[in-house]
Amino acid sequence: MAVTIHQLRQWKQQGRPISMLTTWDYAFATILDQAGIDVLLVGDSLAMVTLGYTTTLSLTLDEMLYHAQAVQRGVKQALVVCDLPFMSYQESPQQALRSAGKLLQSAGVAAVKLEGGYPDMAATVRYLVDRGIPVMGHVGLTPQSVHQHGGYRRQGTTEVDADRILQEAMALEQAGAFAVVLEHIPAVLAADITQTLTIPTIGIGAGLDCDGQVLVTADILGLSDWQPPFAKPYTNLRQSITAAVHQFCTDVQNRNVPK
Ligand code: KIV
């Protein structure tokens, strides 16, 4: 049985943690899906980890659609959520609906994620949900606002900021979001938000008390050049791939490849 958004809420009630990883193409989608991940996020971090852009701001809706289509073709079980890229939803709820509709209709993903809280974003979430589009929220460090944040720094470290993030998460729930990502905020704030909301929280650099955890797949596999402090590498594929490629080059030089 494929994972549904309703199951995520049940899992929160049952205290069953939710696993989520990012993915960007068919090959990785099949591997992660068959390995039993609950939610696959076609995250806009693909802009940096697979397309070489310096921030997520450069990614276009058409590029995202291309990757989402490839991911969806590889998935049988996981719930697939796709990020709305920068400037594909900020203009108006109507623009957000057109962009989200394209991702659901042409890629077949189950839901979209967008960054930011209230009041504007909550109104946009309500607009999408009322028209049948499931939305995951994202508060705390929101990479599409990197220039406003002044870098990829931890958010919610002052009382005022922490309260703002809590209010944003509550506004997203009120607007009908089915889950919310909490990125790079103090663990105590994430725990508070998790207790306050009835929808699941999915943390990244937000402590252990969230209802689920998400990481960027390139980070856990050791594929990235750089990793954020909260990303635990589970293996070093960069090293393994380099060793395999060196061996192949040596074998070619020695005329030692299979005939
Ligand atoms: O794009 C992404 O990878 C994300 C995660 C950090 C949650 O939004």
Tab-separated table of N, CA and C and ligand atoms in Angstrom, residues 20 22 41-46 56 83 113 115 138 143 181 183 204 214-216, ligand 1:
chain	number	residue	atom	x	y	z
A	20	MET	N	11.930	10.854	5.778
A	20	MET	CA	11.809	11.560	4.492
A	20	MET	C	13.208	11.860	3.979
A	22	THR	N	15.380	13.520	0.305
A	22	THR	CA	15.214	14.202	-0.976
A	22	THR	C	15.657	13.266	-2.095
A	41	LEU	N	11.014	13.619	-1.130
A	41	LEU	CA	10.847	15.037	-1.456
A	41	LEU	C	11.701	15.360	-2.677
A	42	VAL	N	11.039	15.811	-3.748
A	42	VAL	CA	11.810	16.366	-4.861
A	42	VAL	C	12.094	17.800	-4.415
A	43	GLY	N	13.162	17.922	-3.632
A	43	GLY	CA	13.461	19.200	-2.987
A	43	GLY	C	14.190	20.134	-3.933
A	44	ASP	N	13.996	21.437	-3.724
A	44	ASP	CA	14.696	22.365	-4.623
A	44	ASP	C	16.190	22.435	-4.308
A	45	SER	N	16.632	21.705	-3.262
A	45	SER	CA	18.075	21.577	-3.026
A	45	SER	C	18.747	20.886	-4.210
A	46	LEU	N	17.958	20.246	-5.079
A	46	LEU	CA	18.549	19.640	-6.279
A	46	LEU	C	19.237	20.699	-7.126
A	56	THR	N	19.264	27.893	-4.228
A	56	THR	CA	18.059	27.264	-4.806
A	56	THR	C	17.248	28.271	-5.628
A	83	ASP	N	8.842	20.330	-4.156
A	83	ASP	CA	8.972	21.747	-3.800
A	83	ASP	C	8.456	22.647	-4.912
A	113	LYS	N	5.345	21.321	-1.606
A	113	LYS	CA	5.848	21.994	-0.388
A	113	LYS	C	6.191	23.424	-0.776
A	115	GLU	N	7.712	27.322	1.019
A	115	GLU	CA	8.413	27.908	2.160
A	115	GLU	C	7.690	29.156	2.662
A	138	HIS	N	6.896	24.818	5.328
A	138	HIS	CA	8.341	24.780	5.633
A	138	HIS	C	8.684	26.099	6.316
A	143	PRO	N	15.575	28.219	2.754
A	143	PRO	CA	16.699	28.560	1.870
A	143	PRO	C	16.367	29.526	0.735
A	181	VAL	N	7.712	21.200	7.567
A	181	VAL	CA	9.153	20.996	7.780
A	181	VAL	C	9.661	22.103	8.698
A	183	GLU	N	13.157	23.633	9.777
A	183	GLU	CA	14.578	23.559	9.400
A	183	GLU	C	15.453	24.442	10.275
A	204	ILE	N	14.699	19.033	10.256
A	204	ILE	CA	16.045	18.929	9.657
A	204	ILE	C	16.902	19.909	10.454
A	214	VAL	N	14.029	14.637	8.053
A	214	VAL	CA	14.386	14.675	6.636
A	214	VAL	C	15.842	15.099	6.515
A	215	LEU	N	16.532	14.535	5.532
A	215	LEU	CA	17.870	15.023	5.182
A	215	LEU	C	18.000	15.026	3.665
A	216	VAL	N	19.013	15.740	3.200
A	216	VAL	CA	19.302	15.787	1.769
A	216	VAL	C	20.108	14.515	1.446
B	1	KIV	O1	14.969	21.157	-0.849
B	1	KIV	C1	15.231	20.513	0.166
B	1	KIV	O2	16.140	19.672	0.193
B	1	KIV	C2	14.427	20.759	1.361
B	1	KIV	C3	14.826	20.034	2.601
B	1	KIV	C4	15.965	20.737	3.225
B	1	KIV	C5	13.698	19.880	3.543
B	1	KIV	O3	13.523	21.536	1.337
